[in-house]
C-alpha angles and dihedrals in degrees: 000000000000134000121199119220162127117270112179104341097314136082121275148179115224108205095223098225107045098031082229109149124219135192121223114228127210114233120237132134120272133181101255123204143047095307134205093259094048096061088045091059087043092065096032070070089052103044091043081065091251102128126087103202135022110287084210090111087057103044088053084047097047091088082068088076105038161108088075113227148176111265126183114215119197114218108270138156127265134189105255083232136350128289117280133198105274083049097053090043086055081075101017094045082182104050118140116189111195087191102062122070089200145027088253094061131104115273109233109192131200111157097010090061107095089041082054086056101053094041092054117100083197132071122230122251116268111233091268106054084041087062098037089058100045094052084044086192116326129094091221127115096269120349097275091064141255103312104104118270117245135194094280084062088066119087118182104153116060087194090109107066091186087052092046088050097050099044086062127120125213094294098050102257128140133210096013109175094007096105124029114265132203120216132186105262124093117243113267113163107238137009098266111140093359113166106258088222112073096246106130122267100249129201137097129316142038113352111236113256127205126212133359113164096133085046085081102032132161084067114242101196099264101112109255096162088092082083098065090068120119096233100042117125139169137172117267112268123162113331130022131187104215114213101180136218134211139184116263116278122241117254 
């Protein structure tokens, strides 16, 4: 079922099949969570003039990803990127996605979702090993630190392997936060009472999705590259781009 390699200089699973690569990343404990310094930076943005529009809706929002907390993540296996179009198709030969220009683009699913789901031989990241990969070790607004992100920092199309490899972070995974990613947990506004271990918060409702700032390019001005954060979060609603996750293979 698994291939071992090197994609772009790093060490990857191929998941045989598909053809879909994972990265395989290490378990630690991380502070999970939009964090004090983080709103600071936030406004340091504001108050530098770089903002196009008033922050006021996120800052209301901010409580939806708080209180910040220690969260032990086990090593598990993530898609480099999120699915795009050709893979989806792999299990939905007919799928159609009005959203993507090409077959290297990401698939973003609306009423194929749930067939995808129960195509998939893979789960879907709960919200903390989202984040933790995402963060991939640091404690800044995105990985690349605290400046605020701007377009180049998108990537929707996985064509251009050179482009792919250099918008990774340190393990090795690409467009985090760039299309809007449903995880496994339901949506449940804040952190309180949040398990400390990494399993998905389960129950009924709209599953929590991560990212999405290429779900509204072209940019409009309206300062969606507070999607791109690490630790933003909102509830499924519409179309989802699905990056999967998988337990780690035996050796």
């Amino acid at each position: 079922m698994w291939t071992e390699e090197i994609v772009a200089g790093r060490p990857a699973w191929r998941h045989t099949a598909s053809g879909v690569v994972f990265r395989e990343v290490p378990g630690d404990t991380f502070r999970m969570g939009l964090s004090d310094a983080e709103l600071e930076a936030v406004r340091a943005i504001e108050r530098d003039g770089e903002v196009e529009d008033t922050l006021e809706p996120f800052f209301a929002a901010a409580k939806d990803a708080q209180p910040v907390r220690e969260v032990r993540v086990e090593p598990f296996l993530i898609a480099r990127h999120p699915l795009t179009v050709a893979q989806v198709r792999h299990w939905l030969p007919d799928y159609e996605d009005d959203y993507a220009d090409e077959d290297t683009t990401t698939a973003r699913l609306e009423d194929d979702l749930d067939d995808l789901f129960d195509a998939l031989p893979f789960r879907l990241p709960s919200e903390a090993e989202w984040e933790y990969a995402a963060r991939a070790g640091t404690t800044t607004l995105t990985f690349r630190g605290d400046d605020k992100p701007d377009e180049d920092q998108i990537l929707d199309d996985f064509s251009d392997e050179e482009r792919t490899a250099a918008g990774e972070n340190a393990f090795g995974l690409a467009a985090m936060g760039s299309a809007g990613e449903i995880c496994a947990d339901v949506w449940i506004p804040g952190f309180a009472d949040a398990p400390a271990g990494a399993r998905p918060r389960t129950g009924d409702g709209p599953r929590s999705v991560r990212g999405g700032a290429a779900d509204l390019y072209p940019w409009q001005g309206c300062d969606e590259w507070l999607l791109l954060l690490s630790a933003t979060r909102d509830e499924h609603a519409g179309f989802t781009a699905v990056r999967p996750a998988a337990p780690l293979p035996s050796r």
